[in-house]
Every structure is written in C-alpha cells, then in structure tokens.
mmCIF file of C-alpha atoms (C1' of nucleotides) in Angstrom:
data_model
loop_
_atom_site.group_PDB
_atom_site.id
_atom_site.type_symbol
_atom_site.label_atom_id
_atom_site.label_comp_id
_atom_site.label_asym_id
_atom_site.label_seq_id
_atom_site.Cartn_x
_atom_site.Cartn_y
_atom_site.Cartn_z
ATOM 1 C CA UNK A 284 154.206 69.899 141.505
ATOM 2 C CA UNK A 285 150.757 70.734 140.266
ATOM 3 C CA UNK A 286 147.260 70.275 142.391
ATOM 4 C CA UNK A 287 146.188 67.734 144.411
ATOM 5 C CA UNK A 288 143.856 65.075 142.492
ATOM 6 C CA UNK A 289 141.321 65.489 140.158
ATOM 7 C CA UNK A 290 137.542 64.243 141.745
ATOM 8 C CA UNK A 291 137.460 62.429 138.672
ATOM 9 C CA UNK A 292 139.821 59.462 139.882
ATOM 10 C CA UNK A 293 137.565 58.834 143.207
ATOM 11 C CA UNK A 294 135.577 55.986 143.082
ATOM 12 C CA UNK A 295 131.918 55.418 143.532
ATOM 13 C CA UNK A 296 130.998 58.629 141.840
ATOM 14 C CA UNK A 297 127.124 58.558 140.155
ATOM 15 C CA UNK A 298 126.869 58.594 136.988
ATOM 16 C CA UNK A 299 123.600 58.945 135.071
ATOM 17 C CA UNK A 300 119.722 61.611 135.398
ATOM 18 C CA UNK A 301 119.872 63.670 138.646
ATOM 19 C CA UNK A 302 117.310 63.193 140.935
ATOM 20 C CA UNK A 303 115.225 66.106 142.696
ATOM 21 C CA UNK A 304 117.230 65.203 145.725
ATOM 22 C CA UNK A 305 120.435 65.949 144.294
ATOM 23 C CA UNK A 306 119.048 68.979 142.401
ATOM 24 C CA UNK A 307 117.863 70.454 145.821
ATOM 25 C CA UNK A 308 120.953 69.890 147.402
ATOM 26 C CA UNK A 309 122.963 71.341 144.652
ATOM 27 C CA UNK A 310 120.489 74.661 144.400
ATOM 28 C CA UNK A 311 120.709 74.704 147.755
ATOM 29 C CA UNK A 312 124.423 74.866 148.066
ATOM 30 C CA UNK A 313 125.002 77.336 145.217
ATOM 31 C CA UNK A 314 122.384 79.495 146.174
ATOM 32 C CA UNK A 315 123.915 79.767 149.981
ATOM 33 C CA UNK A 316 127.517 79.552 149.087
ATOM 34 C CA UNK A 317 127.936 80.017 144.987
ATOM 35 C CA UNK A 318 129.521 77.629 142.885
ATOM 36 C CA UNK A 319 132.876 78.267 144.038
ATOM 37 C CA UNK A 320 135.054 75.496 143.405
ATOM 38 C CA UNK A 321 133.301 72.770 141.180
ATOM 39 C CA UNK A 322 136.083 70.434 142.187
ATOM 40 C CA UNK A 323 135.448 70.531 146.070
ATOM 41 C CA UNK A 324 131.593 71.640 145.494
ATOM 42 C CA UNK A 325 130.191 67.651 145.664
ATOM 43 C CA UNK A 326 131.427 67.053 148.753
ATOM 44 C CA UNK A 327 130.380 70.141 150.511
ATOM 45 C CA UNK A 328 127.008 69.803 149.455
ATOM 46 C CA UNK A 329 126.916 66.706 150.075
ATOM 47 C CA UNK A 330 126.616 65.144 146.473
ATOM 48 C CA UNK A 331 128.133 61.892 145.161
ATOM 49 C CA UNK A 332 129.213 63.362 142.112
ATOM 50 C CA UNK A 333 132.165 64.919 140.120
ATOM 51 C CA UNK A 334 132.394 68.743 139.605
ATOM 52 C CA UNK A 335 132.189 68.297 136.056
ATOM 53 C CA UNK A 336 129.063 66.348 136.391
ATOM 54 C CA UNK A 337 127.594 69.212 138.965
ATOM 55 C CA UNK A 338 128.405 72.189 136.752
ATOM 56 C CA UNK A 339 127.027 70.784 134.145
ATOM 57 C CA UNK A 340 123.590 70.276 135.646
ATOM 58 C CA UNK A 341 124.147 73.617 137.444
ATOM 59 C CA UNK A 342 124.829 75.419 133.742
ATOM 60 C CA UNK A 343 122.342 73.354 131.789
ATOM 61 C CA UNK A 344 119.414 73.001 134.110
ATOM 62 C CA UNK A 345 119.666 74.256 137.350
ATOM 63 C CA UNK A 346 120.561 77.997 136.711
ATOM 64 C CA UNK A 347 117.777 80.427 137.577
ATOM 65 C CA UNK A 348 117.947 82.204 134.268
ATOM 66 C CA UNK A 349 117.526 79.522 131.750
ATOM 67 C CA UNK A 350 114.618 79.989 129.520
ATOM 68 C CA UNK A 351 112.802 76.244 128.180
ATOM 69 C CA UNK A 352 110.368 75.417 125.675
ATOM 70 C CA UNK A 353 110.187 76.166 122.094
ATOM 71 C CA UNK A 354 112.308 78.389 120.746
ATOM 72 C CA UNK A 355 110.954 81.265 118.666
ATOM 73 C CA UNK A 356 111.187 82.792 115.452
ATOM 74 C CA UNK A 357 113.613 85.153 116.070
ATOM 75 C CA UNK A 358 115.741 83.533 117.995
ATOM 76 C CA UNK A 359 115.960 80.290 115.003
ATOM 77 C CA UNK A 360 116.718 82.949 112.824
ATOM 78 C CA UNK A 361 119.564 84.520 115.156
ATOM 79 C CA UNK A 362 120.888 80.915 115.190
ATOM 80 C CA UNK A 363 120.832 80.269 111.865
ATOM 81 C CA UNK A 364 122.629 83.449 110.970
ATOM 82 C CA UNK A 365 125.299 83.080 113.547
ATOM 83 C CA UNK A 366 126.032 79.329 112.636
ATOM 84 C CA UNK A 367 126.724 80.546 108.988
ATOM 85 C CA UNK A 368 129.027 82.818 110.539
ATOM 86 C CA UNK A 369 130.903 81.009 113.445
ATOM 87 C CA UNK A 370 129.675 77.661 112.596
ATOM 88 C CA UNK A 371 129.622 74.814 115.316
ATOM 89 C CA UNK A 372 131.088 77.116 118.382
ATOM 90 C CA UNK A 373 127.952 76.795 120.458
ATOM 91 C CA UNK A 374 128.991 78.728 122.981
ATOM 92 C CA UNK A 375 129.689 81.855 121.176
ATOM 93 C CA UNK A 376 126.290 81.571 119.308
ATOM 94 C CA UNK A 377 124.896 81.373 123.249
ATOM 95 C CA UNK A 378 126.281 84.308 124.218
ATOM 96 C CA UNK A 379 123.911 85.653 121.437
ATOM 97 C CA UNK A 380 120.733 83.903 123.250
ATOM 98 C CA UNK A 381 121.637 85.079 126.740
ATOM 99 C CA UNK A 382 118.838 82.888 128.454
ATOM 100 C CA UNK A 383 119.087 78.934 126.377
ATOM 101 C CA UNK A 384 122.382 77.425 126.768
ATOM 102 C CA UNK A 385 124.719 75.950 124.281
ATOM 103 C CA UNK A 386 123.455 72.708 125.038
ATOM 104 C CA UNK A 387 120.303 73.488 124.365
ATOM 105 C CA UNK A 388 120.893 75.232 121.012
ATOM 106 C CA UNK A 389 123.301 72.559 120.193
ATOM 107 C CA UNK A 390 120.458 70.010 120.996
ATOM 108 C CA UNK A 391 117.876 72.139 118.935
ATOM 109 C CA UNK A 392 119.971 72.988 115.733
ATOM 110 C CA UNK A 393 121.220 68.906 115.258
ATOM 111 C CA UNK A 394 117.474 68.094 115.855
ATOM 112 C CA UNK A 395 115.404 70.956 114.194
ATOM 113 C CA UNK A 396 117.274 73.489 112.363
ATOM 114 C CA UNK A 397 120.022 71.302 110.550
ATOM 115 C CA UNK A 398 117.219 68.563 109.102
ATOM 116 C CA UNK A 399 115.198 71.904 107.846
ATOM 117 C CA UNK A 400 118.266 73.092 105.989
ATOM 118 C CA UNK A 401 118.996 69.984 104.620
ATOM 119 C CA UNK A 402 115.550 68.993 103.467
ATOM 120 C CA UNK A 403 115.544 72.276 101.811
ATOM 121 C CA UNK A 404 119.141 71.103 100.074
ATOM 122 C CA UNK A 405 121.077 73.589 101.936
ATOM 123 C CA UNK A 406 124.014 71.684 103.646
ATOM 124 C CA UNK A 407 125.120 72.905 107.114
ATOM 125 C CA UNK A 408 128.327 71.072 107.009
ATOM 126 C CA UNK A 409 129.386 72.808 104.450
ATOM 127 C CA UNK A 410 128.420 76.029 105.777
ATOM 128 C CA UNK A 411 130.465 75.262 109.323
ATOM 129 C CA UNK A 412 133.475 74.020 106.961
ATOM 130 C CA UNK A 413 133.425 77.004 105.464
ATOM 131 C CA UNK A 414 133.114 79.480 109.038
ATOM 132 C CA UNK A 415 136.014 77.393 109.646
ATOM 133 C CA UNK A 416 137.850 77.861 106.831
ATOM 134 C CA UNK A 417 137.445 81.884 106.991
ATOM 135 C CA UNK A 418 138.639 81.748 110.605
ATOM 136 C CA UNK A 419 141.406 79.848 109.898
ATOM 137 C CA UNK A 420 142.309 82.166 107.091
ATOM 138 C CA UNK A 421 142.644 85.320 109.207
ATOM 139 C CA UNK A 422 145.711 86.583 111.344
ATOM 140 C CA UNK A 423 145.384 85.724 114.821
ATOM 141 C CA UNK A 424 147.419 88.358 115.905
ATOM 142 C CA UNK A 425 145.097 91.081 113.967
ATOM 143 C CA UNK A 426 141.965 89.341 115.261
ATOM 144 C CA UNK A 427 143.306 89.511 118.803
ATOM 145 C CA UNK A 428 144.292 93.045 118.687
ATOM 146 C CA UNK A 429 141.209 94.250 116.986
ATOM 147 C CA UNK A 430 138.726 92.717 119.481
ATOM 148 C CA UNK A 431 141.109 93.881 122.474
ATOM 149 C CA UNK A 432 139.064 95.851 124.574
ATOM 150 C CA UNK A 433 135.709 94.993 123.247
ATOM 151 C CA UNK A 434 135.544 91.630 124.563
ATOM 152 C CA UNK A 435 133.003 90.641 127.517
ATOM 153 C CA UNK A 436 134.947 89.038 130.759
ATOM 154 C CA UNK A 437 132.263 86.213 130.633
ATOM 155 C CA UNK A 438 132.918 85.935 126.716
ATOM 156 C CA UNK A 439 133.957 82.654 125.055
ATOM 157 C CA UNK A 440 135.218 84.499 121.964
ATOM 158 C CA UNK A 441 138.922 83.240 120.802
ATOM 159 C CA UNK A 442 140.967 83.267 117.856
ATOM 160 C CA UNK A 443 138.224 81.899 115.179
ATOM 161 C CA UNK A 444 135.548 84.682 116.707
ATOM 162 C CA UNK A 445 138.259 87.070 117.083
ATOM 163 C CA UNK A 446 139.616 86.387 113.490
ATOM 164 C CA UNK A 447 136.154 86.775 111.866
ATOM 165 C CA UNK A 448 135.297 89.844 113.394
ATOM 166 C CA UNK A 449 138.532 91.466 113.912
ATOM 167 C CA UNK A 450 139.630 90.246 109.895
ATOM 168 C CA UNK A 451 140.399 93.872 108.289
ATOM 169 C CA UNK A 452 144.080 94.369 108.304
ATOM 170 C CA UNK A 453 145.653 97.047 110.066
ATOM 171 C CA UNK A 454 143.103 99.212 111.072
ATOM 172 C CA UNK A 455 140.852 97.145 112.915
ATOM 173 C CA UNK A 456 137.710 98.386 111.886
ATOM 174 C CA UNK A 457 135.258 95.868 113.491
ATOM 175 C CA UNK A 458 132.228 97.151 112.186
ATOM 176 C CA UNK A 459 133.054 96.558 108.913
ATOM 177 C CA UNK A 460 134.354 93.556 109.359
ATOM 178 C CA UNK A 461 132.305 92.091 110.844
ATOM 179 C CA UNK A 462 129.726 92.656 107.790
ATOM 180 C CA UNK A 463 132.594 91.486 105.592
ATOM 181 C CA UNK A 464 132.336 87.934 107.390
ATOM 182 C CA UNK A 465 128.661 88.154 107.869
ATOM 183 C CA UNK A 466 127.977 88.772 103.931
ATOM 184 C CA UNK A 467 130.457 85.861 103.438
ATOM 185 C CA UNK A 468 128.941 83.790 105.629
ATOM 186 C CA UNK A 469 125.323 84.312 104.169
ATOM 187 C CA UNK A 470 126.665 84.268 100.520
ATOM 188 C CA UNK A 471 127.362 80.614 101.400
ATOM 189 C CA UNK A 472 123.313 79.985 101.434
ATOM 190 C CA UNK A 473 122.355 81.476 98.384
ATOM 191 C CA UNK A 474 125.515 79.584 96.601
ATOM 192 C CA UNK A 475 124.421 76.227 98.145
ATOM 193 C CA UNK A 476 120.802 77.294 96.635
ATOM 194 C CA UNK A 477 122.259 78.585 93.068
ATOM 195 C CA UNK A 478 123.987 75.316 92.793
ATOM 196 C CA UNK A 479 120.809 73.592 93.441
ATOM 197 C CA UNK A 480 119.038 75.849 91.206
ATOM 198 C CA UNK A 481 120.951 75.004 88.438
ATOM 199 C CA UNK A 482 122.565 71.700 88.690
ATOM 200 C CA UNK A 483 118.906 69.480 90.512
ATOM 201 C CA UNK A 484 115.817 68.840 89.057
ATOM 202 C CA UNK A 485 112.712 70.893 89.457
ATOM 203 C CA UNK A 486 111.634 69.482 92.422
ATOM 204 C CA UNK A 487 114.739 70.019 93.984
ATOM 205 C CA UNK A 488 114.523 73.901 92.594
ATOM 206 C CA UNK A 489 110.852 74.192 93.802
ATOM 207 C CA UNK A 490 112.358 73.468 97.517
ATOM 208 C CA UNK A 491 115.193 76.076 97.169
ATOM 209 C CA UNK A 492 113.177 79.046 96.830
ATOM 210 C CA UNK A 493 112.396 79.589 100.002
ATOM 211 C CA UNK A 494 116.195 79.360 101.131
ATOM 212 C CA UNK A 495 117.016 81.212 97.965
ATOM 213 C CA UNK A 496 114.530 84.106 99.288
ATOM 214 C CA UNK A 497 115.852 83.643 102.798
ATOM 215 C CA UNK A 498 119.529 84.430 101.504
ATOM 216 C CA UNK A 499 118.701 86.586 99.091
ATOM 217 C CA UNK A 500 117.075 88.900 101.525
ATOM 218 C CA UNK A 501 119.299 88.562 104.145
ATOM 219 C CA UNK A 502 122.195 89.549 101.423
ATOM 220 C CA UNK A 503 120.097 92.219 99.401
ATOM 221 C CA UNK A 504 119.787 95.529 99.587
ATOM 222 C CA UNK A 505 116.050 96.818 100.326
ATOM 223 C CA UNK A 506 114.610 96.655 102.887
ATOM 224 C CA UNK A 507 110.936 97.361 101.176
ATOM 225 C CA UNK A 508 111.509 94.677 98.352
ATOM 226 C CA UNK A 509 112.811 91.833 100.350
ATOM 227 C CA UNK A 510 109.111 90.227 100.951
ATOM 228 C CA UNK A 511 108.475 91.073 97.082
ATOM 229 C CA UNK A 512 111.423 89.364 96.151
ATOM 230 C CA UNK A 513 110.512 86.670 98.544
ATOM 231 C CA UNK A 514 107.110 86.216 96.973
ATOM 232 C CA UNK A 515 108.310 86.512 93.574
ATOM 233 C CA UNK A 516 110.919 83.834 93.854
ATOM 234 C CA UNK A 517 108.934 81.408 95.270
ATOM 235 C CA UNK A 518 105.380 82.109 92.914
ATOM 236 C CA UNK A 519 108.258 81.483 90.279
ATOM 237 C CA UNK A 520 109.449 78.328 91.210
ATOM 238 C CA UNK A 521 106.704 77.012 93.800
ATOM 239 C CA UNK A 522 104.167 76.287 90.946
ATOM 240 C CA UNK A 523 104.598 72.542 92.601
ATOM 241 C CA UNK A 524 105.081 73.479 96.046
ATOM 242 C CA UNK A 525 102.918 71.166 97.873
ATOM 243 C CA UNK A 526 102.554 69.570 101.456
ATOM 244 C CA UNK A 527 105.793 69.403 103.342
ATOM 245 C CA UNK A 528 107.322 72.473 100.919
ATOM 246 C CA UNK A 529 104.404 74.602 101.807
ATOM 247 C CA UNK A 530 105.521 73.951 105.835
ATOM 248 C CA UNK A 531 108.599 75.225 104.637
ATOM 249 C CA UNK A 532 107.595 78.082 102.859
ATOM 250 C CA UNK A 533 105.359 79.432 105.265
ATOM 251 C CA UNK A 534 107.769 78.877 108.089
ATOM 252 C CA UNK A 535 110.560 80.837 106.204
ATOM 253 C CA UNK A 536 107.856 83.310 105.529
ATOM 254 C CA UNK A 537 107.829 83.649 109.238
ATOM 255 C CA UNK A 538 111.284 84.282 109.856
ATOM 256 C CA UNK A 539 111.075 86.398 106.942
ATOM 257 C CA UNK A 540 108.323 88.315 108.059
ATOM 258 C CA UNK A 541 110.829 88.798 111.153
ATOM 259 C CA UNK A 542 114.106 89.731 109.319
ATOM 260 C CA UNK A 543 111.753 92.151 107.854
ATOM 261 C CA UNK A 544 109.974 93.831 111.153
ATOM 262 C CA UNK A 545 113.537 94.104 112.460
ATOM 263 C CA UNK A 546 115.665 95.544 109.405
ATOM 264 C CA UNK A 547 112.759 98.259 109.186
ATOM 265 C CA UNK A 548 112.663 99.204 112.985
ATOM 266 C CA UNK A 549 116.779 99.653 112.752
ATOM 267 C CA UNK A 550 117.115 101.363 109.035
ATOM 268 C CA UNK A 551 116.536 103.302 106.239
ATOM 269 C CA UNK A 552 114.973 102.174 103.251
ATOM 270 C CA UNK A 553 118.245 102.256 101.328
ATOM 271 C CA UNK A 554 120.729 99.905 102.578
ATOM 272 C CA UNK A 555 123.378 98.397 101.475
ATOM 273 C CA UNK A 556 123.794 94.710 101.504
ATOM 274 C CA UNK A 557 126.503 94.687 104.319
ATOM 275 C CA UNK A 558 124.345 97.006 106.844
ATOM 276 C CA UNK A 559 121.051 94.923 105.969
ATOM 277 C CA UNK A 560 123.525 91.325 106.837
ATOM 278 C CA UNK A 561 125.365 92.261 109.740
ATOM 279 C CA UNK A 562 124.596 94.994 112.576
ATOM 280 C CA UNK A 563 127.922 94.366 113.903
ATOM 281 C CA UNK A 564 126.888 94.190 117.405
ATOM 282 C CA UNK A 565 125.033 92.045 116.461
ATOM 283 C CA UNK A 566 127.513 89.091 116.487
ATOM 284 C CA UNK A 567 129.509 90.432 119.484
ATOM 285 C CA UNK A 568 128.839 89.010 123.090
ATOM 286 C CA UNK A 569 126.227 90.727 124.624
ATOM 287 C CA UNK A 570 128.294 92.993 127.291
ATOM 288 C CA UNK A 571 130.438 93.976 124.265
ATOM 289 C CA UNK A 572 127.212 95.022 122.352
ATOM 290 C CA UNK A 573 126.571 97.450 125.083
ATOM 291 C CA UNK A 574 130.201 98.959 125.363
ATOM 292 C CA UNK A 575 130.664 101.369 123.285
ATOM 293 C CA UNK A 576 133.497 101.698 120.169
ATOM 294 C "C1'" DA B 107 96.582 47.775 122.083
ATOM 295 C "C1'" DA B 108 101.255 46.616 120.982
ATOM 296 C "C1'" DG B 109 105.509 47.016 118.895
ATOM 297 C "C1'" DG B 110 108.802 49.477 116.097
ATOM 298 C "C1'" DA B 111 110.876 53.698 114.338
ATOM 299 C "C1'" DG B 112 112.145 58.126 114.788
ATOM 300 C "C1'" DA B 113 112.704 62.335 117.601
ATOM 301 C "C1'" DT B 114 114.223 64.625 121.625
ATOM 302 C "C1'" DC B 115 117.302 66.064 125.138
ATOM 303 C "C1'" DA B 116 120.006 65.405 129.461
ATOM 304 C "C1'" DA B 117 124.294 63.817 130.458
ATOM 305 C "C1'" DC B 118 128.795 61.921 129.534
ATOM 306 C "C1'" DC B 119 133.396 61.792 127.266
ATOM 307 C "C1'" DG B 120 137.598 63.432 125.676
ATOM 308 C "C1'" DC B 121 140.143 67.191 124.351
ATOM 309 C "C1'" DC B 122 142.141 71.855 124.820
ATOM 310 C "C1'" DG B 123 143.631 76.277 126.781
ATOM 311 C "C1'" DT B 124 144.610 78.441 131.021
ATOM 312 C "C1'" DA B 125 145.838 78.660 135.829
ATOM 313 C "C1'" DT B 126 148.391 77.042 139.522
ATOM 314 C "C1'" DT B 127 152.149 74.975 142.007
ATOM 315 C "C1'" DA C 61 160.056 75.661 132.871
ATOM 316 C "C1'" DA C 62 157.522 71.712 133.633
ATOM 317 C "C1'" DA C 63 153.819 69.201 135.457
ATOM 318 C "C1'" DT C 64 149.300 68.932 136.757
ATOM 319 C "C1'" DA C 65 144.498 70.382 137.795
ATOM 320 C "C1'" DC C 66 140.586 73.047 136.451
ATOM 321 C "C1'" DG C 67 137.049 74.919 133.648
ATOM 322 C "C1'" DG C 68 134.975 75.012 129.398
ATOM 323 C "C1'" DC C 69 133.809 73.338 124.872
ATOM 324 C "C1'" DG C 70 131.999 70.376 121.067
ATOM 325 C "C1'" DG C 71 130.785 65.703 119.793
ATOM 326 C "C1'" DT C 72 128.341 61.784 121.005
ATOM 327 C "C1'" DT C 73 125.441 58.555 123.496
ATOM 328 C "C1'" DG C 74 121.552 56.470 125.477
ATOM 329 C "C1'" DA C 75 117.211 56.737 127.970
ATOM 330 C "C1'" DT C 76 112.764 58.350 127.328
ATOM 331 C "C1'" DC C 77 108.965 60.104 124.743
ATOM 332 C "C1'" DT C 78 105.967 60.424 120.698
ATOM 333 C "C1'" DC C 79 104.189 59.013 116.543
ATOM 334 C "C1'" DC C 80 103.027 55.624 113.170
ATOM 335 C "C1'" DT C 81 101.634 51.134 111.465
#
DNA sequence: AAGGAGATCAACCGCCGTATT
DNA sequence: AAATACGGCGGTTGATCTCCT
C-alpha cells in the first residue's frame, strides 16, 4: 500500500548552503523540464539532495520572479496590516507580496518589523494570538462556503483565512466581512497603545503616539484629517521625543504618508472606518482580487 | 586591529492536510 | 478504509556579516 520511499531515508544526501554548481544544475533542470516531481527531481538533475531541500531553494532563491533587497514602505505597511489580520500564516500574507516569499517576509518581520512594534510597546504576539483567536471563533463551514468560488488555485487560504473573511453568517457577504475582521484586527493596535497610554509612564506614552496615530488612522474615518490627527497626537505627547523615537516617528510618518497617498487615490473624502481599514480585495489572494464578485 | 555582540537570512526540521495506492 | 508519500507551512537554527568597543 502507499508509494514507494520517501528520498528522505537515502543516505548520503547534502545537507547545508548550495553551491553555484548545484544552483545551475537545478535552474537548469527546471527551466528545461519544470519542477515536476520534487521527489524524483535530484536525481534527474543530477543533484545529491532531497526534494524538500531542492524546492526549497527553487521557491526561496532560485525562482525567476523573486524580488531582493529592502523592502519598501508600502509593502511593510501591507505586512503589518495583514499580520494583524491573519497573524503568523506567512504564506497567505505572501500571496499579498506576489514577488518576496514567505521566507523572506517571515525573515524580515522576526528581524525588522516585530522589534519596531515592540520597541514602540505594541506586542505582536498578542496581536497573532488574537488573529488566532478570531479564526478560531468563526464557523468553518460558513468560512468555507463563503470563500467558495473566490479562491485562487495557487491560494494557501484555509479555514483560519477562510473563517476571517468569510465570518458573516448566512449570507456570505465577503466584503463586509472582511472589514469586520480587518477593523478588529487593527482595533488590536490602538488597544495595545491605549493600554500603554494609560497604564506606562510618560516615556512609554511619548513612544506610543506614533503607533497610536498609525492605528488611529488606519481605524478612523477621514481621509483629509488622518495626517492632522497624526501630527496632533504626536506634538501632544512627543514633547520628549528624542533620538531613537524621532526614527520612529518619522518612519511611521512614512508609512503614513503612504496609507494616506493610497486611501485618497481609492476614495472619497468621507469614509467610514471599515472602507478606510479594509478594501476587501485587499486581503484576498491576488487571482481572487482580480475575479470578480 | 582584534574580539565580542548583535543582526541577518538561507536552510533545516517536524508537523499537517491532501493525494495516491 | 487504511497506510503511506508528497507538498507545503511555520518555527527554529546556525553560519556569516556588520557594528561596536
């Protein structure tokens, strides 16, 4: 019964950094004869090396449409606001950055994004506990039914995706949502930064205003008054801002700055909180963005 | 210049859901 | 229906690089 052997039990496998030998041989392969099987791939191409070990460097390295370097503003804010939502599922927040992989993001929230949060006493475990928590919470059989259809072939969206965006109840209305769980999700970072607000000391409230501003933008209505609000808040509390907090606030002016440009290209100057938050296609795999409801 | 500490990131490990026999 | 492999995912590790003293 079953399959034949897993590659994983042969012996004398390499472990360890590829080499540009084994790269070439592997881009060479894929590019002739595609990836095919990753199990019988090695030894066609002539590598000493698991599948596992070659789709991995094929996924994370080796594929022609991976974009390095530093990530940019926008696309640390799209993480950021789809971590609050789904939390540690990598792969779903990829789909979302169609050209870095989930390694990569992975990599760059645990090194960048998560100490920046935290210095700013915002506390991304919490946040994924709580993505968690909301996914858990929903109907699976709701969640499946509303995202039937809408889902992209090469999507990694399950239950917890489908239960956050397909969450409404009967009628599954995923726009809304969607913004529901998005709204949530962002709530989270202005209650980490009221609690801070009220409960540290001043120095601790000087460093929440620019995570205050972030999620109170991202969660209030205007479009027009979010850089107002932004600047109020932090001339408020940033009478002490100094050195490392003025890093902070200028970056988060930056991806404010871009929140901004990008609510105003897509809206009105009236919007509710929900349709500021959470374009709904927004958090759906990228195919599924372009089909329409 | 040298050594240590911290940061970065490619790669591995183990688990899980799905497909196959 | 059960057993097993496969592909994919998230967590973690360890080698290397960079910065600081």
């Amino acid at each position: 019964m079953g399959r034949s052997p897993c590659c994983e039990k042969e012996a004398g496998l390499k472990k360890g950094p590829w080499t540009p030998e084994e790269d070439q041989k592997l881009l060479a392969y894929i590019e002739q004869h595609g990836h095919g099987c990753w199990r019988s791939l090695p030894t066609k191409a002539g590598l000493r090396r698991c599948g596992k070990s070659c789709r991995l460097r094929w996924t994370n390295y080796l594929r022609p449409d991976i974009k390095r370097g530093k990530f940019t503003l926008q696309e640390e804010q799209t993480i950021i606001q789809l971590h609050a939502l789904l939390g540690n599922r990598w792969s779903a927040i990829a789909t979302h950055l169609p050209k870095r992989t989930d390694n990569e993001i992975k990599n760059y929230w645990n090194t960048h994004l998560k100490k920046r949060l935290t210095k700013m006493g915002i506390d991304p475990a919490r946040l994924a506990r709580e993505a968690k928590l909301r996914a858990l919470a929903s109907p699976p059989a709701t969640a499946t039914a509303a995202l039937s259809g809408v889902d992209s072939p090469t999507s990694t969206l399950s239950f917890s995706e489908s239960a956050l965006f397909g969450a409404g109840g009967a009628a599954p209305d995923i726009h809304s949502a969607a913004r529901a769980a998005a709204v949530q999700a962002l709530q989270s970072y202005g209650e980490a930064c009221q609690e801070h607000h009220f409960g540290g000391g001043a120095a601790a409230e000087t460093s929440f205003a620019g995570a205050g501003a972030l999620a109170g933008v991202l969660l209030d209505c205007s479009v027009t008054g979010a850089d107002q609000r932004f600047a109020a808040r932090t001339e408020a509390g940033s009478g002490e801002l100094q050195g490392e907090d003025d890093d902070d606030k200028g970056y988060w002016n930056s991806i404010l700055n871009m929140v901004n440009s990008s609510m105003s290209s897509s809206s009105s100057s009236s919007l509710t909180s929900s349709e500021v938050v959470a374009d709904p296609e927004m958090f759906l795999p990228t195919a599924a963005a372009a089909t329409q409801f």
